[in-house]
Structures are given as C-alpha cells and as structure tokens.
mmCIF file of C-alpha atoms in Angstrom:
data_model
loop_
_atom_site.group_PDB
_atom_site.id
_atom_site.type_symbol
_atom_site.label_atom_id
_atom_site.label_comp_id
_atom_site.label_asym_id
_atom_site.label_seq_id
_atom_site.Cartn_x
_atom_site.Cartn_y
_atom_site.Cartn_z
ATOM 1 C CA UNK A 87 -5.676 -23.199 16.730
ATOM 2 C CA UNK A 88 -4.914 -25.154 13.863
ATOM 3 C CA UNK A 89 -1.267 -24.788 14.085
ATOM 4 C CA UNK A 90 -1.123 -27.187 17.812
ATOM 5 C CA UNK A 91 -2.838 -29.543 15.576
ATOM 6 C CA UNK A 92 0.370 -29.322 13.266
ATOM 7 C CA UNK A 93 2.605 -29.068 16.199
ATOM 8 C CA UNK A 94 1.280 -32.054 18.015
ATOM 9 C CA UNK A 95 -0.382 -34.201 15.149
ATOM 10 C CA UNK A 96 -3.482 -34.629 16.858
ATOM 11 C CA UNK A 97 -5.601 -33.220 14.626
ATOM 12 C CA UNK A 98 -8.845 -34.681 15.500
ATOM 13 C CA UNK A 99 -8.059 -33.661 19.388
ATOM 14 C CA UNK A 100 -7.194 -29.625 17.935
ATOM 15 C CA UNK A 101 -10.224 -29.667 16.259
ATOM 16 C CA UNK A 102 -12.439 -31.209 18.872
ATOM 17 C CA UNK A 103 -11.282 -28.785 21.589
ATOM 18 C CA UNK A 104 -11.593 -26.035 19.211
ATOM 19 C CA UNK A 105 -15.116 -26.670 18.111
ATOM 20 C CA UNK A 106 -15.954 -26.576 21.956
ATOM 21 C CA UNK A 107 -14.174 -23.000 22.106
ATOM 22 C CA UNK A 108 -16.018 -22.076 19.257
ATOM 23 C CA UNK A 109 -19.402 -23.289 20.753
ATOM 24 C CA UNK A 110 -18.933 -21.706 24.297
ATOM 25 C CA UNK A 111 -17.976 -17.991 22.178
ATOM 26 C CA UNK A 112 -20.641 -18.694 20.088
ATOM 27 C CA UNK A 113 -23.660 -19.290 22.633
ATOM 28 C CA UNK A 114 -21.865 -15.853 24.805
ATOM 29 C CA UNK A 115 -22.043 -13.902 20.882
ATOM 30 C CA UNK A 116 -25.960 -14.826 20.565
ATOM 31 C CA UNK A 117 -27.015 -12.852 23.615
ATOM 32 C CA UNK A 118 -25.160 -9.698 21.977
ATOM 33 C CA UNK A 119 -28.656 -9.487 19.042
ATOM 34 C CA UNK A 120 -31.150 -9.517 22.308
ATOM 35 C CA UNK A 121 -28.938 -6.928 24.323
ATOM 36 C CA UNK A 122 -28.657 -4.530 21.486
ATOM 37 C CA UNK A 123 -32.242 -4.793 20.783
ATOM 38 C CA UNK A 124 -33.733 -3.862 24.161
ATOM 39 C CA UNK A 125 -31.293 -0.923 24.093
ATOM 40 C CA UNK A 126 -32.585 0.546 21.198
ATOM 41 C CA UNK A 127 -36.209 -0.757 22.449
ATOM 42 C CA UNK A 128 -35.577 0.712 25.423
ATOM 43 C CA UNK A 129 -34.101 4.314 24.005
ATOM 44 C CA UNK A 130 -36.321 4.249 21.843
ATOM 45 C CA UNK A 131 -39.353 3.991 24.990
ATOM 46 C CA UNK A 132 -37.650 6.510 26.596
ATOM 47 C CA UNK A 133 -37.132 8.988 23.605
ATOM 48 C CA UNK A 134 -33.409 8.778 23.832
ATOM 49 C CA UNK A 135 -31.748 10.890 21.230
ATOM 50 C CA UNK A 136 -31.101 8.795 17.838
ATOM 51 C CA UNK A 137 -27.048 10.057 17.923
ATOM 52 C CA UNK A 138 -26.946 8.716 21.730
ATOM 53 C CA UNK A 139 -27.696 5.037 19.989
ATOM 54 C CA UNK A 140 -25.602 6.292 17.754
ATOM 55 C CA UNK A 141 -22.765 6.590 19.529
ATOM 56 C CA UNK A 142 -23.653 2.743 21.459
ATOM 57 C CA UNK A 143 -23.383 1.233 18.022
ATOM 58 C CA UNK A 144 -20.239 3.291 17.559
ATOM 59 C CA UNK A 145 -18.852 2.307 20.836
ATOM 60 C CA UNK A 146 -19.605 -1.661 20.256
ATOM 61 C CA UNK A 147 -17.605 -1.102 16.550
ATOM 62 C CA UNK A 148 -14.554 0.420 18.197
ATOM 63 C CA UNK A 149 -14.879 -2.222 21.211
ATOM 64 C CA UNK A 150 -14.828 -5.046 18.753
ATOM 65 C CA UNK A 151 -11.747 -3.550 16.705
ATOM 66 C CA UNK A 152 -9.671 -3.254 19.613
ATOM 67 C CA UNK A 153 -10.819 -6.663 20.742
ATOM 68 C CA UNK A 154 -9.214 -8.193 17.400
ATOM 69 C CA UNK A 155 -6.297 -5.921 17.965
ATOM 70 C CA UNK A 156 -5.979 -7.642 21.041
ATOM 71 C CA UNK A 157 -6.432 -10.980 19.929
ATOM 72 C CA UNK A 158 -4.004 -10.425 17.205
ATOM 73 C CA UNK A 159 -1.378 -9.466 19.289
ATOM 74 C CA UNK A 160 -2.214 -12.204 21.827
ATOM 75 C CA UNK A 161 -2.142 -14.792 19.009
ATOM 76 C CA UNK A 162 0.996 -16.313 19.822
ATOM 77 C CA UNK A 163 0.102 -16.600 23.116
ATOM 78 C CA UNK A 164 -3.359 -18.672 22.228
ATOM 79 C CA UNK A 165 -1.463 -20.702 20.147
ATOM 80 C CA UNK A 166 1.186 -21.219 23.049
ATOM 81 C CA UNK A 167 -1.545 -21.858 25.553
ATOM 82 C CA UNK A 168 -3.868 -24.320 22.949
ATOM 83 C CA UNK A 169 -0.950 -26.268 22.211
ATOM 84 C CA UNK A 170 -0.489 -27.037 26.054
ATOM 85 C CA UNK A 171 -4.674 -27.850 26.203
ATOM 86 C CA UNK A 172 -3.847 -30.333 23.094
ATOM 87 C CA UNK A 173 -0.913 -32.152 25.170
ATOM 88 C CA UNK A 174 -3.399 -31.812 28.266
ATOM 89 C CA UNK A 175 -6.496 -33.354 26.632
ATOM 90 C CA UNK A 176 -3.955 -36.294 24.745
ATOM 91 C CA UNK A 177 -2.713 -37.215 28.269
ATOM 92 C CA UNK A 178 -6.095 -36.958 30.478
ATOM 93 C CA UNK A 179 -8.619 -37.662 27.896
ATOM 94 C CA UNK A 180 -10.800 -35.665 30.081
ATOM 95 C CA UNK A 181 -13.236 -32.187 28.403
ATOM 96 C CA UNK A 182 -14.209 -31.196 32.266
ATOM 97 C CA UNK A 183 -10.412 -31.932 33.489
ATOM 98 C CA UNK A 184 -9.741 -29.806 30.608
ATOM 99 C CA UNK A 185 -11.933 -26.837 30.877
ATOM 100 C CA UNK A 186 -11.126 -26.249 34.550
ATOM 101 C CA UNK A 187 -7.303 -26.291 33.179
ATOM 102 C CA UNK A 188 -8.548 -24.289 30.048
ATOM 103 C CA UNK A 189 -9.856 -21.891 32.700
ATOM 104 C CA UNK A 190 -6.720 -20.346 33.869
ATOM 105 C CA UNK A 191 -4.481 -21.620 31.319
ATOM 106 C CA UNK A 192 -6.402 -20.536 27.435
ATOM 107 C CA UNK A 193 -8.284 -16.894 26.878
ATOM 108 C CA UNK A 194 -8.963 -17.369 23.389
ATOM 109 C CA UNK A 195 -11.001 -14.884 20.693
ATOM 110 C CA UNK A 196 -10.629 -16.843 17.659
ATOM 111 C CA UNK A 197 -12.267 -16.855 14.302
ATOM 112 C CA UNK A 198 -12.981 -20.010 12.529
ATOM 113 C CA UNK A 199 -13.080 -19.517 8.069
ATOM 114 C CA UNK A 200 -13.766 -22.689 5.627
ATOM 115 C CA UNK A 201 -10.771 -22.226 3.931
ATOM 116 C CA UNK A 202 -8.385 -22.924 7.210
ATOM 117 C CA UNK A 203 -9.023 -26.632 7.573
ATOM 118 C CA UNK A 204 -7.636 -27.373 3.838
ATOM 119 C CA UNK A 205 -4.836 -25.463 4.449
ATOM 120 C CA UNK A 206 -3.992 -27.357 7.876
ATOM 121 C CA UNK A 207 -4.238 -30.719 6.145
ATOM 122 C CA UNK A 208 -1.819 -29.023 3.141
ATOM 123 C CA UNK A 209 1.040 -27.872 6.228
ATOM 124 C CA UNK A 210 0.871 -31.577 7.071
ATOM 125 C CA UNK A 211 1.070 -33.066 4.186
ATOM 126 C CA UNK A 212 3.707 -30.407 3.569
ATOM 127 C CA UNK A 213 2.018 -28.718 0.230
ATOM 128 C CA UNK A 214 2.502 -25.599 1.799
ATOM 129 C CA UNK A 215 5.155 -23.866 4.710
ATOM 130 C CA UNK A 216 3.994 -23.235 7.723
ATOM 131 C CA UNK A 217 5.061 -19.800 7.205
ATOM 132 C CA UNK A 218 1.951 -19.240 4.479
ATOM 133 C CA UNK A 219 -0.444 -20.790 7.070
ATOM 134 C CA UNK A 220 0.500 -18.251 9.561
ATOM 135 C CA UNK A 221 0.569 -15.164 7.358
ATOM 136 C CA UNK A 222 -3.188 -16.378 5.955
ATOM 137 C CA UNK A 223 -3.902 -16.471 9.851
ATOM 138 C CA UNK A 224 -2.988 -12.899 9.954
ATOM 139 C CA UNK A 225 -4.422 -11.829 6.914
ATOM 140 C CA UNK A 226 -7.203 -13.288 8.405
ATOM 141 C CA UNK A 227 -7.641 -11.440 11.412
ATOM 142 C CA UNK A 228 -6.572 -8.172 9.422
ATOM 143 C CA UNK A 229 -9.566 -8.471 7.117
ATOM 144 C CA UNK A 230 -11.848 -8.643 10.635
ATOM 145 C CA UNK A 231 -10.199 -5.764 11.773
ATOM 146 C CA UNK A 232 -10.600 -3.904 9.071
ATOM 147 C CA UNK A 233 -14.555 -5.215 8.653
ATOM 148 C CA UNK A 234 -14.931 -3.578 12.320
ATOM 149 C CA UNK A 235 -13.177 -0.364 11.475
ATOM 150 C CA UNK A 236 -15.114 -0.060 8.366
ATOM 151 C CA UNK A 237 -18.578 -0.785 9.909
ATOM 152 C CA UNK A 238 -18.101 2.521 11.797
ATOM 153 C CA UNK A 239 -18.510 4.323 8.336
ATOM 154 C CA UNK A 240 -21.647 2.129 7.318
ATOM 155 C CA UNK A 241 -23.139 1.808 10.166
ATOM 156 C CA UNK A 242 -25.378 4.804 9.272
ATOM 157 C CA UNK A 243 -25.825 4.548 5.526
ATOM 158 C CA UNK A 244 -26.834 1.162 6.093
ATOM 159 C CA UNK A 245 -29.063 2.351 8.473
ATOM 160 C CA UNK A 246 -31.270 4.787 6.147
ATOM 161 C CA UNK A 247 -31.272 1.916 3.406
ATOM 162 C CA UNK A 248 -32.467 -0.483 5.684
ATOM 163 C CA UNK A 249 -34.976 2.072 7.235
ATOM 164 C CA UNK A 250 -35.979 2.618 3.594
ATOM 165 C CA UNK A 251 -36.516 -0.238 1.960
ATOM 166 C CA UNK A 252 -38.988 -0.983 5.670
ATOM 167 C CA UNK A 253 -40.967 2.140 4.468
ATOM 168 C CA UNK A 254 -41.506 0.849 1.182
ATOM 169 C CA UNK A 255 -42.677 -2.687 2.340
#
C-alpha cells in the first residue's frame, strides 16, 4: 500500500496504517502452525490415512494460491480502498475511527518485502516511474504465487527429508 503513500504524500500515515494491517494478518497467520498441528496430531491419534493429510496440506497449498490470485486481481481495488483509509486517517487522526471505517471499506491480503520501502522513497524522489514500482508489485505477488503452486510438488519430498534427517538425530 505503498503507492497511497505516493499518491497522498503521507508516507509516515501509509506506513503506520499498513504496519497495523500487517500486525492484525499477522497475529490471524500464527494460529494457522497450531491448527495444522493438532490435525495431523489428531489424524495421526486416530490412524487417519497419511494421503488423507496429504491431501489437507494439498488443499491449504491450492487455498493459498488462489488466495494470491485473488489478491492480485483485487490489487487495484486495495490500493483504491487504502488510499481512501490514508485521506480518512489524515482528516480524523483517529486508528479506532479508522478500523470501524477500514471494516467495510479495506479487505486487504498484502505482502510486505525489504526491498519495497527503498523503492517508495525512489518513486518520490522520482529515481524511478511509478510504472517500475507497480510491475515489481506484481512481480512480487507472482513469485508468491508461484512459491504456493510449487510447494504442492515439495510438499512431499520435503517431507521424507525432513522425516529423515529426524531418524538420524
């Protein structure tokens, strides 16, 4: 959502609202490690066939990939819609005024990598187009597509290795 701090100049407020997005999806991703390992626990208890956890892990992999799909396509709309929280937040100066706005106003599934902020502060300063920020944005949520698609084909080998080197300890 760095490009409503270009938009509106406020980058401190863009990044501030974003780093509370990015805390609330966060905290919701941590409980995903506990839920997956009481399933297997749990299958595992109840001598659940191996391929039927299999096919859970399989089943998260594809959900994920079409969640980025999703949120790729949707990206213009985010943007739209975090732009509007930036003007919001500039005018009210109010995070609870905010997040019951945010609440019917921004959906957001956003990734966050070290190399954005530099190029944010490089579109303002005008090293760079905006038009190379916003193909690196989709380059960037190609490569976590693709990571997603191709953890479906590693998901086992990685498996056996990890299983392995477990054996051997």
């Amino acid at each position: 959502m760095r490009i409503a701090g270009i938009h509106t100049r406020c980058i401190a407020i863009s990044l501030a609202l974003f780093s509370i997005l990015m805390l609330l999806s966060r905290t919701s991703n941590s409980f995903l490690g506990p839920f997956l390992a009481k399933r297997v626990e749990t299958g595992i208890g109840q001598h659940v066939a191996a391929s039927t956890l299999l096919g859970d892990f399989h089943w998260l992999l594809f959900s994920a990939s079409l969640a980025t799909s999703l949120g790729a396509i949707l990206i213009p709309t985010f943007q739209r819609a975090f732009f509007r929280a930036v003007e919001h937040f500039q005018e009210h100066r109010s995070v609870p005024k905010l997040l019951l706005h945010a609440v019917f106003k921004v959906m957001m599934a956003i990734f966050n990598d070290p190399h954005m902020p530099g190029m944010t502060d490089d579109v303002i300063e005008g090293k760079i187009e905006e038009s190379q920020f916003r193909r690196a944005v989709v380059w960037l949520v190609g490569s976590r597509l693709a990571g997603t698609l191709i953890a479906q084909f590693l998901l086992v080998p990685s498996a056996v290795v990890i299983v392995g080197v477990a054996n051997n300890l």
